[in-house]
XYZ file of C-alpha atoms in Angstrom:
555
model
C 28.498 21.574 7.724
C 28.522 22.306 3.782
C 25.035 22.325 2.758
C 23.731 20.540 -0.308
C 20.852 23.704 -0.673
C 24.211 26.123 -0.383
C 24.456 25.531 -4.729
C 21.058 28.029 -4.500
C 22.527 30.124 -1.645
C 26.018 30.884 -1.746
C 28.094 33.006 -3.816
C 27.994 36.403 -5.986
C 26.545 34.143 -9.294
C 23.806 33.586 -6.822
C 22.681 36.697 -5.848
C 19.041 36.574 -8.095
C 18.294 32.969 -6.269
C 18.702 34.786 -2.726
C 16.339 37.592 -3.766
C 14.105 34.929 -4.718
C 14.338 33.318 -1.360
C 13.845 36.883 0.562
C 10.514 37.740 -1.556
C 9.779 33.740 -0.004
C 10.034 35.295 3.663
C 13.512 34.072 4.023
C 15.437 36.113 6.614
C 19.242 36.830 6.138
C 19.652 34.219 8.842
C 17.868 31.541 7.582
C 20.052 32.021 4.506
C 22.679 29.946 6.856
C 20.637 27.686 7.452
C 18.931 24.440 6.197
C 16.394 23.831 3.945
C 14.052 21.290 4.694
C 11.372 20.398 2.709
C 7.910 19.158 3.807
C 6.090 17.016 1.107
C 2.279 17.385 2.491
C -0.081 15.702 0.611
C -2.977 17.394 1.666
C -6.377 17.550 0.013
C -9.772 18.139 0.818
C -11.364 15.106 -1.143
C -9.502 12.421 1.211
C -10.728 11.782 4.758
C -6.869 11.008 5.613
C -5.460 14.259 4.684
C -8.324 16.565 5.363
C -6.387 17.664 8.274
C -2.814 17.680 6.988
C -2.797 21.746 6.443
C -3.590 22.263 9.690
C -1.058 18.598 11.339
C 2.023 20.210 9.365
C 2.553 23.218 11.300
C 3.684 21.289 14.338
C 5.963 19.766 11.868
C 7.148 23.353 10.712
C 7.627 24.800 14.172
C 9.621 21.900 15.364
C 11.835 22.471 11.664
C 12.405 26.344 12.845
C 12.951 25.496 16.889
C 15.836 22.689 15.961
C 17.445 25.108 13.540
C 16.441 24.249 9.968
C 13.895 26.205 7.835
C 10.878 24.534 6.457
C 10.317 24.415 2.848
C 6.209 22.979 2.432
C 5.389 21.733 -0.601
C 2.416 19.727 -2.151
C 1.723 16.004 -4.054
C -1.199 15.096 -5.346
C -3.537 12.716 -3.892
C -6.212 10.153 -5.301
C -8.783 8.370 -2.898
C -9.083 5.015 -4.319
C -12.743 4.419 -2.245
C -13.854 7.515 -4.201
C -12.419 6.767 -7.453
C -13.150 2.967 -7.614
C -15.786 1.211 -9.479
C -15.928 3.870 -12.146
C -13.210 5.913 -15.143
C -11.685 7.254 -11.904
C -10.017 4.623 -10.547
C -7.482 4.213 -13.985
C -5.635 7.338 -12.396
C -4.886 5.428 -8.907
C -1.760 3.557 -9.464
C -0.433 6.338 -12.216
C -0.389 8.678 -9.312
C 2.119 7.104 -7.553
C 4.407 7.664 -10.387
C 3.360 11.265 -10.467
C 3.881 11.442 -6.726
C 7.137 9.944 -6.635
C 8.244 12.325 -9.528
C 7.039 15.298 -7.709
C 9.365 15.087 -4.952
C 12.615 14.638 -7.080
C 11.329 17.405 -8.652
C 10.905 19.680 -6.346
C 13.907 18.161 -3.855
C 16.287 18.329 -6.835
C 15.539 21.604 -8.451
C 15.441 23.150 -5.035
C 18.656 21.899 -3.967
C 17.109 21.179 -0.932
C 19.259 19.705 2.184
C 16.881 16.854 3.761
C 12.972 15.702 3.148
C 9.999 15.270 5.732
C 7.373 13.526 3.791
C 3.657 13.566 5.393
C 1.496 11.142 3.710
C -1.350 8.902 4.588
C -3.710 7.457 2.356
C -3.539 4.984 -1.032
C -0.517 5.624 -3.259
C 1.047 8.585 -1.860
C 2.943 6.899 0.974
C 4.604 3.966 -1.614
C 4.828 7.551 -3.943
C 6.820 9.548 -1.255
C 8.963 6.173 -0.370
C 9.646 5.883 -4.144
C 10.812 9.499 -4.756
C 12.618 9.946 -1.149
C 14.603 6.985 -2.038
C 14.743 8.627 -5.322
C 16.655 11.744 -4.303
C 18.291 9.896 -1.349
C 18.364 13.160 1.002
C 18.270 12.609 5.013
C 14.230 12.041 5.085
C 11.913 11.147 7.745
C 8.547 9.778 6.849
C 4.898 10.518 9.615
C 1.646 10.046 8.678
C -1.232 11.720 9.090
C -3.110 8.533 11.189
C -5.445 6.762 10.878
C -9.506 6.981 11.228
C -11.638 5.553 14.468
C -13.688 2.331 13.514
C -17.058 3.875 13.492
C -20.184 1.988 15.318
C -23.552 0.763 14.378
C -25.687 -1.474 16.388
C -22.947 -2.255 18.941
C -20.917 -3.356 16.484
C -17.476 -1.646 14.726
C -18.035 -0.978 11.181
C -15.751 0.639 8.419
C -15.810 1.345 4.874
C -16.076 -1.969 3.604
C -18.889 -2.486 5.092
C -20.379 0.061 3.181
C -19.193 -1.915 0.315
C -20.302 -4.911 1.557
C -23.955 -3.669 2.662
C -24.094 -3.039 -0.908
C -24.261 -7.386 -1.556
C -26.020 -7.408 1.784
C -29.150 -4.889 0.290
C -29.056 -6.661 -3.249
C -29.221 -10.524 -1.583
C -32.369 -8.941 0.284
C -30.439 -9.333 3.992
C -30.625 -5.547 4.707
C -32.895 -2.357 3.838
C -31.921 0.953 1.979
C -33.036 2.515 5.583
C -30.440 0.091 7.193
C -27.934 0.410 4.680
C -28.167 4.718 4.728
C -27.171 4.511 8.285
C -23.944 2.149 7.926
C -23.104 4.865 5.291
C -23.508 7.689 8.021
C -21.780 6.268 10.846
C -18.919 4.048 8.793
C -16.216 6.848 8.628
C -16.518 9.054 11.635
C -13.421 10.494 11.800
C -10.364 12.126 9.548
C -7.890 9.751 8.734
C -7.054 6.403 6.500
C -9.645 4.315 6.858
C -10.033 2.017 9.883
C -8.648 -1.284 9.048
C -5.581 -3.269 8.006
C -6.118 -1.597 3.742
C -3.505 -0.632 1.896
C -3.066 3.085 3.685
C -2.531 1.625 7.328
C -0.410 -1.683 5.877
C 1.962 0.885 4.413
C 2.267 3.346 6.914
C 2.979 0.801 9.361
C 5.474 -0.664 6.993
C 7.626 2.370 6.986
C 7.868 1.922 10.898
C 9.735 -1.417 9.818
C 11.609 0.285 6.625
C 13.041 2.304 9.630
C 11.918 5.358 7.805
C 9.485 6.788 10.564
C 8.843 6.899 13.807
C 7.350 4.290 16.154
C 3.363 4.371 16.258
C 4.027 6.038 12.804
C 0.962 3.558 11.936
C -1.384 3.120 14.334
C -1.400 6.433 16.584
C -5.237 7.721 15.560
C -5.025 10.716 13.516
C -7.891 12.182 16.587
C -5.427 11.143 19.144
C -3.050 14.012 20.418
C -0.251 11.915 20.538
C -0.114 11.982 17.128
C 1.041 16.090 17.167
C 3.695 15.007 19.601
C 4.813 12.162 17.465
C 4.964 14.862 14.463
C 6.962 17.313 16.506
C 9.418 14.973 17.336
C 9.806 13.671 13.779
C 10.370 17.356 13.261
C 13.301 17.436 15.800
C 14.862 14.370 14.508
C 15.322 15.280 10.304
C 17.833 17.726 11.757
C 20.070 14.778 13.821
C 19.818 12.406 10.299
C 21.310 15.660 8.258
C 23.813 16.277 10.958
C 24.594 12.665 10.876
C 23.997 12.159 7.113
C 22.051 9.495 6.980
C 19.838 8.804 4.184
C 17.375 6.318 2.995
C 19.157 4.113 0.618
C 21.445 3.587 4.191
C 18.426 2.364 6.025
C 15.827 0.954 3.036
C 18.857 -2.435 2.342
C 17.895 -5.774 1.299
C 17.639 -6.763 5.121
C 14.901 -3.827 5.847
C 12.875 -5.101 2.912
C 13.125 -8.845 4.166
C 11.769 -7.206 7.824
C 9.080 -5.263 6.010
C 7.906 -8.483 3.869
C 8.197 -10.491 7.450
C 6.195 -8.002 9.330
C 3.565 -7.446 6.662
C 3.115 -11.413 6.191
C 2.459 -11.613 10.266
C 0.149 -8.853 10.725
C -1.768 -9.860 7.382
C -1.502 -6.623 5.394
C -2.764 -5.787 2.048
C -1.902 -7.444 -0.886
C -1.021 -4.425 -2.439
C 1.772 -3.735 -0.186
C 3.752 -6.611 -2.400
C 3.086 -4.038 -5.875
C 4.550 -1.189 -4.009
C 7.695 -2.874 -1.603
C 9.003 -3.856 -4.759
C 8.542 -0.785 -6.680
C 10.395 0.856 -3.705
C 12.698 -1.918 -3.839
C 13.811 -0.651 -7.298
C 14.442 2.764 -5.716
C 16.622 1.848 -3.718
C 18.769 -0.186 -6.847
C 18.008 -3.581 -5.376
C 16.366 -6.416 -7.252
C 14.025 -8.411 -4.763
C 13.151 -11.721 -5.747
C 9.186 -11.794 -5.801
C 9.995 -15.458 -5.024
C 11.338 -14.941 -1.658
C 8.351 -13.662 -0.135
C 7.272 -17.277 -0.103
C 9.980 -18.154 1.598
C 9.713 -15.800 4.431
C 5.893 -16.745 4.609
C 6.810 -19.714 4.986
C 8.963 -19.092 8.563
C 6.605 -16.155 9.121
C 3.561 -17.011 11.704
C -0.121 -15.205 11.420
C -0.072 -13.437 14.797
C -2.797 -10.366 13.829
C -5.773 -10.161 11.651
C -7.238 -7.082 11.514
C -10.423 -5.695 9.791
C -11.569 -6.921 7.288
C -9.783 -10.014 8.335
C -11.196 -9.736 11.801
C -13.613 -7.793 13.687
C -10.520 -5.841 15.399
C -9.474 -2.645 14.109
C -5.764 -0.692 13.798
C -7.105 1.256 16.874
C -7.144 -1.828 18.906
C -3.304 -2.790 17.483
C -2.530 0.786 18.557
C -4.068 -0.002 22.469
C -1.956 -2.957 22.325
C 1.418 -1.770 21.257
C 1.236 -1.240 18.079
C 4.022 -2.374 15.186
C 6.512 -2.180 17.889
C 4.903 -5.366 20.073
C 4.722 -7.122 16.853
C 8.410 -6.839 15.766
C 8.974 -8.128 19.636
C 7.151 -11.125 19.106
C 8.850 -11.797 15.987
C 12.090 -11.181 17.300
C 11.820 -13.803 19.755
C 12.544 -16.362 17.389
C 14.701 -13.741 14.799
C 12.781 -13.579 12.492
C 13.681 -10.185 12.094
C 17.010 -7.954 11.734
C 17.022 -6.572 15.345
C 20.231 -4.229 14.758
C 18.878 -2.672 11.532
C 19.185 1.205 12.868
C 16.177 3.472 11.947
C 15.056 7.259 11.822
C 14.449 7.016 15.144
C 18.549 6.856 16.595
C 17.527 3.051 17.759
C 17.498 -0.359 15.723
C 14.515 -2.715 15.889
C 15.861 -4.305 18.783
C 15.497 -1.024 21.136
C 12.463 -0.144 20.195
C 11.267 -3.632 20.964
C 12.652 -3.492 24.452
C 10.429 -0.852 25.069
C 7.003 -2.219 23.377
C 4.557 -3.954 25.661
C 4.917 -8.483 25.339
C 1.855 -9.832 22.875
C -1.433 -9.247 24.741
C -2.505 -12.713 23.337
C -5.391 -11.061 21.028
C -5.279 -8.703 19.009
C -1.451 -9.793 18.544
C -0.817 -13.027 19.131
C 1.858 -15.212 20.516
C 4.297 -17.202 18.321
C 3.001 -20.398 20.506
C -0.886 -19.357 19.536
C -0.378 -17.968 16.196
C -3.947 -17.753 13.916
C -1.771 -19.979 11.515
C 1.749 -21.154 11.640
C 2.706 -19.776 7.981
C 2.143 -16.012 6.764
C -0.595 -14.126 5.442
C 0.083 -13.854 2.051
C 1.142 -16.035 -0.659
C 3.150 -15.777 -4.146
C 1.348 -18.624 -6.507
C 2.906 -19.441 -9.702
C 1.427 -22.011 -12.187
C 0.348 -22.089 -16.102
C -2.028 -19.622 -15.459
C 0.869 -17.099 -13.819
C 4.382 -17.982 -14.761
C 5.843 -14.701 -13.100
C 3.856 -15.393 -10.033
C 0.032 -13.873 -8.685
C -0.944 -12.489 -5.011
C -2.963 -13.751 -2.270
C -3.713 -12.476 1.265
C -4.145 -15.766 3.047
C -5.128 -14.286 6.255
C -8.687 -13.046 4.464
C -9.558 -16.890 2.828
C -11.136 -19.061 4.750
C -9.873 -22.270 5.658
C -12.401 -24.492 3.443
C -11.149 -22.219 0.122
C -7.206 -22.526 0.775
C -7.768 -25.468 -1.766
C -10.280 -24.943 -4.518
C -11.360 -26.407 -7.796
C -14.075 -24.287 -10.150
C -14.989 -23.650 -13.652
C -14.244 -20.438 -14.858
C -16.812 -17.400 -15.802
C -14.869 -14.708 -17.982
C -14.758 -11.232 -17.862
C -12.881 -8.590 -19.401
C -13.805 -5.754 -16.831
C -14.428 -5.262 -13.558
C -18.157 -3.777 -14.442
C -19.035 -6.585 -16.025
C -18.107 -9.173 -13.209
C -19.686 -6.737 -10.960
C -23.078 -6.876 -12.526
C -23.073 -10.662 -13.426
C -22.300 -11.391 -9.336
C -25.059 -8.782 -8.286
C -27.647 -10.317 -11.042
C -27.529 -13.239 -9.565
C -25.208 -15.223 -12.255
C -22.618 -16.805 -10.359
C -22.237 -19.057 -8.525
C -21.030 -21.544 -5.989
C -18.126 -22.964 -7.702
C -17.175 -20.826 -9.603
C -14.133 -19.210 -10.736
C -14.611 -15.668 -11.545
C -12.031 -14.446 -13.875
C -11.763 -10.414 -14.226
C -8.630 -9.832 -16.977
C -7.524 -6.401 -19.217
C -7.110 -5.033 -15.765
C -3.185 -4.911 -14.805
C -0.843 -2.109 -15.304
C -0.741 -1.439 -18.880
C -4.389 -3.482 -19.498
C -6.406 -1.172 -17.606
C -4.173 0.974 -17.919
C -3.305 1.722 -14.506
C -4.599 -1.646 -12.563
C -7.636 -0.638 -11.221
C -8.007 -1.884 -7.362
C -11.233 -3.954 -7.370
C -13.158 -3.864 -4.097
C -16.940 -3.699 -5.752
C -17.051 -7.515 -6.612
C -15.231 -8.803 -4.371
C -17.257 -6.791 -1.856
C -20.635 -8.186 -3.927
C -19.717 -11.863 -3.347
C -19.257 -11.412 0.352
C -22.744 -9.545 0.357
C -24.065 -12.204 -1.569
C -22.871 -15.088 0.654
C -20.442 -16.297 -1.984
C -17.360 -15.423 0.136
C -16.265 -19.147 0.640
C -17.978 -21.088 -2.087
C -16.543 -18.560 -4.879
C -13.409 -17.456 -5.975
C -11.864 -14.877 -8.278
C -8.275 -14.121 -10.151
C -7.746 -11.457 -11.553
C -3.856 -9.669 -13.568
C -5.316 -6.345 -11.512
C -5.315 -5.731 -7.923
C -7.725 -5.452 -5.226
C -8.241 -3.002 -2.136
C -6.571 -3.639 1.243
C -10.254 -3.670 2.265
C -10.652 -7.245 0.436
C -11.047 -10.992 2.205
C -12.038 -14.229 0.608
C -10.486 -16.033 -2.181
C -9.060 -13.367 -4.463
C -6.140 -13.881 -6.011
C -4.667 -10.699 -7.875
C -1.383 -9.255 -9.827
C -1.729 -12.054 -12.187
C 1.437 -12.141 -14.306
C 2.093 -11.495 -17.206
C -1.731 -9.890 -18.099
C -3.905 -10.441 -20.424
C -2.601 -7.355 -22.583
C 0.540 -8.465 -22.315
C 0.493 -11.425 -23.757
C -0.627 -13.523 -20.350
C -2.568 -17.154 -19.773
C -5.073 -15.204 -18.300
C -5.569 -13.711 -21.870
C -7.107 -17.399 -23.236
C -8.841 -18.916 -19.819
C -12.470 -19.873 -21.374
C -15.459 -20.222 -19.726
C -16.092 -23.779 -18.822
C -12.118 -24.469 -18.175
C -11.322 -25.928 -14.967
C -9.238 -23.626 -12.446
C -6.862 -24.903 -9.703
C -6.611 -22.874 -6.727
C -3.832 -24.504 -3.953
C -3.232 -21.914 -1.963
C -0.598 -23.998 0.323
C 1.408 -25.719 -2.694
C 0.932 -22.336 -4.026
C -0.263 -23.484 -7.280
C -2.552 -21.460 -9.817
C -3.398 -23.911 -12.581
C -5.677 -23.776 -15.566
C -6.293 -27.506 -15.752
C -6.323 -27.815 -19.726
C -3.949 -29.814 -21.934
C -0.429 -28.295 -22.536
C -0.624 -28.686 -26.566
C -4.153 -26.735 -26.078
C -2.642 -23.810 -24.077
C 0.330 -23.575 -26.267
C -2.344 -23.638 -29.586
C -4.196 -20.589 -27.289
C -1.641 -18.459 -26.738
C -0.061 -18.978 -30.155
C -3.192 -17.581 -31.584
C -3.524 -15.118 -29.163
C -4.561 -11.318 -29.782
C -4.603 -9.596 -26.840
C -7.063 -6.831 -27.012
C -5.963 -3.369 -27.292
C -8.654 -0.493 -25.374
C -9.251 2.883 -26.898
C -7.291 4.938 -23.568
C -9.245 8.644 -24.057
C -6.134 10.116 -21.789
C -3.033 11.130 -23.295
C -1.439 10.739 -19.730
C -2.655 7.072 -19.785
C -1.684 5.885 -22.936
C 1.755 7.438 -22.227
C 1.442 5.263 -18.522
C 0.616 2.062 -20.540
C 3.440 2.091 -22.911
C 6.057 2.602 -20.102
C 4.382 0.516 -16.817
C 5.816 -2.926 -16.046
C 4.365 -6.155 -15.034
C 3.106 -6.007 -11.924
C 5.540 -8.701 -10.718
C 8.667 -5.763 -11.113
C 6.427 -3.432 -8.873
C 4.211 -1.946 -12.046
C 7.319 0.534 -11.889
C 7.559 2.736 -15.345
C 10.707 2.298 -17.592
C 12.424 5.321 -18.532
């Protein structure tokens, strides 16, 4: 088999690259062989990749034991609950970018023969899918897992309810005492954090992509099946180079469809619509951000997990996991069944061997939570290119809502007019100069929307915003408005006062203000330009998209 890593190994001209590769440790033998690079994002500042270091040696022995030599390099990593609500969190979506550029570079200049990315948490899986698809080498995706729900009281808790306790301590329902010990017990394990966020949407995405392995998303990173699951992904990047198959033949038009399908039923994070269709890019097909209404459309509710529900990805795991889900949907085919995947089967196999819908935690397709998906496109005056809504976190009384707007143009200054006491019930909190080249960087926004559930404004207040918000987020939050504010946007010229329209199932966003009067706004509209102290992020600001092309940088 000719090699693509052979250009750094072969021949008299290069004789300097293989001394190079012996001073690595790389044995006259292993000069035969190939080279397989391991993209581990480990770090010690996120709980889902503390342990990576240690997780990728499986990965490595597995490499050496099926013939290949492993090549481990490192991304970057940003925790976006460590880094939100303050400067930090501008550097969150830019990473992904850096991420994704990382592994062409390194893949590329290396020469290297096929990819085993080990991600986890925030942007660095949709970075890794962006640059794998990128450089379009045989690659295999597994994750590092995610955390256990922690406990308190006899009830399962997770990070946002640390974020929520927050509301809960300021509305005078809790104590500091009460809220110190949430805190301690929230996150009591390594791994991405407990519920349906962002982290555990997209790593149980790529099980649908076909890019990893089953119970790529939902084995617990604590649970020992979760080495064996790595070993084997370790086994199988040699079969995909020996059979070369590659990303851009699995990641078609038809995968993304399943992964929009999948993530609508099991009401994932909003944020997985920002990254699918930056990876969508990647792989040199234009999705129409349109179409995900139409498969929401076909696409029942069957899960709600935390913070949707009180049900965690630990309890999806017990139950079958993304596998028992594609089943379900099958049944009515809803999905591509003969898609193939990393793991030598299509969807259809894999389903076969899943357990049926337990009738909870995954429900049936006869006793769905609601008969149309869990996340909505809107489009209206006040978002011609369309805005984002996860459905399955708004309850059923604010599917349909009506306020007057209250205007701000950052997140810390919605943040401290909720938790003062200013808003409230009915209205429309509007948080703009936020999106990808506003921020810059589109901040993900869990501290107010957090503070209006702690206040007890979850379902008598909503709030749009042209940035984004954590997985973590439920209630009435409608993000990814398009175009923003610094672009030029609607959003831009919404007053305080002006009437909002909120119809989640027409999926209407409306600012309910004569035509001739918007058209006089915008015309004499100035968007406002921030001073960006970052060379990095002013470069990111003049190159990032709307967020409805995937907030994807132009080159």
């Amino acid at each position: 088999m000719k090699l693509r890593s052979d250009a750094v190994k072969k021949g008299i001209e290069r004789a300097p690259h293989r001394a190079l590769l012996r001073a690595c440790g790389l044995s006259e033998e292993d000069l035969e062989k190939p080279l397989i690079g391991i993209a581990n994002s480990y770090i010690d500042i996120i709980p889902g990749h503390v342990h990576l270091r240690d997780f990728v040696q499986p990965i490595k022995e597995a490499v050496r034991e099926a013939g290949g030599v492993p090549i481990e390099f490192n991304v970057i990593g940003v925790d976006d609950g460590i880094a939100m609500g303050h400067f930090g969190m501008h550097y969150s979506l830019p990473s992904r970018e850096l991420i994704a550029d990382s592994i062409e570079t390194v893949v590329n200049a290396h020469q290297l023969d096929a990819l085993i990315c080990v991600p986890n948490c925030d942007k660095i899986v949709p970075g890794m899918l962006m640059g794998a698809l990128r450089v379009n080498v045989p690659t295999i995706f597994i994750s590092g897992g995610p955390m256990m729900a922690g406990e308190y009281e006899g009830k399962k808790i997770d990070l946002i309810s640390v974020f929520e306790g927050i509301g809960q301590l300021k509305s005078g329902q809790i104590t500091e005492k009460e809220l110190l010990a949430i805190e301690q017990k929230a996150c009591p394990t390594c791994g991405s954090c407990a519920g349906m966020f962002t982290a555990n949407s997209m790593n149980c995405l790529t099980e649908v992509l076909g890019l990893a392995l089953p119970g790529n998303g939902t084995i617990l990173a604590v649970d020992p099946r979760r080495e064996l699951l790595a070993r084997e992904a370790g086994k199988r990047i040699m079969d995909l180079l020996k059979n070369d198959i590659r990303p851009r033949d699995i990641v078609t038009e038809e995968a993304l469809d399943d992964a929009f399908t999948v993530d609508i039923a099991m009401g994932g994070s909003s944020n997985t619509i920002l990254h699918l269709l930056a990876i969508a890019r990647e792989a040199g097909i234009e999705y129409d951000l349109a179409k995900i209404n139409e498969i929401s459309k076909r696409t029942p509710t069957l899960c709600k997990i935390a913070p949707a529900s009180h049900y965690h990805i630990e309890d999806l795991d017990r139950v079958g996991g993304i596998p028992t889900i594609i089943k379900e949907l099958l049944k009515e085919g809803l999905l591509h069944g003969d898609r193939r995947t990393v793991s030598g089967k299509t969807l259809k196999e894999i389903a076969q061997e899943a357990p049926d819908a337990d009738g909870e935690v995954v429900r049936t397709l006869e006793d769905p939570y609601s008969r149309d998906g869990g996340i909505a496109i809107l489009f209206g005056n006040l978002a011609p290119e369309g805005a984002v809504v996860k459905t399955a976190g708004v309850v059923e009384s604010m599917l349909k809502f009506k306020g007057k707007a209250v205007c701000f143009d950052s997140e810390e200054e919605a943040v401290d007019a909720i938790l003062s006491g200013k808003i409230k019930p009915g209205h429309v909190v509007v948080i703009r100069y936020e999106g990808p080249k506003g921020g810059p960087g589109m901040r993900e926004m869990l501290s107010p929307t957090s503070a209006l559930m702690g206040m007890g404004l979850g379902d008598k207040v909503a709030l749009i915003t042209d940035g984004r918000f954590s997985g973590g987020t439920r209630g009435a939050c409608i993000g990814h408005v398009s175009p923003e504010a610094a672009s030029g946007g609607p959003i831009g010229v919404v007053q305080d006062g002006d009437e909002i329209l909120i119809d989640i199932p027409a999926r209407r966003l409306e600012l309910l203000i004569p035509e001739d009067e918007l058209k006089r706004r915008l015309e004499n509209f100035k968007p406002k330009r921030k001073e960006i102290p970052s060379p990095w992020l002013r470069r990111y600001a003049k190159l990032v998209t709307s967020a409805s092309k995937g907030a994807i940088l132009e080159a």
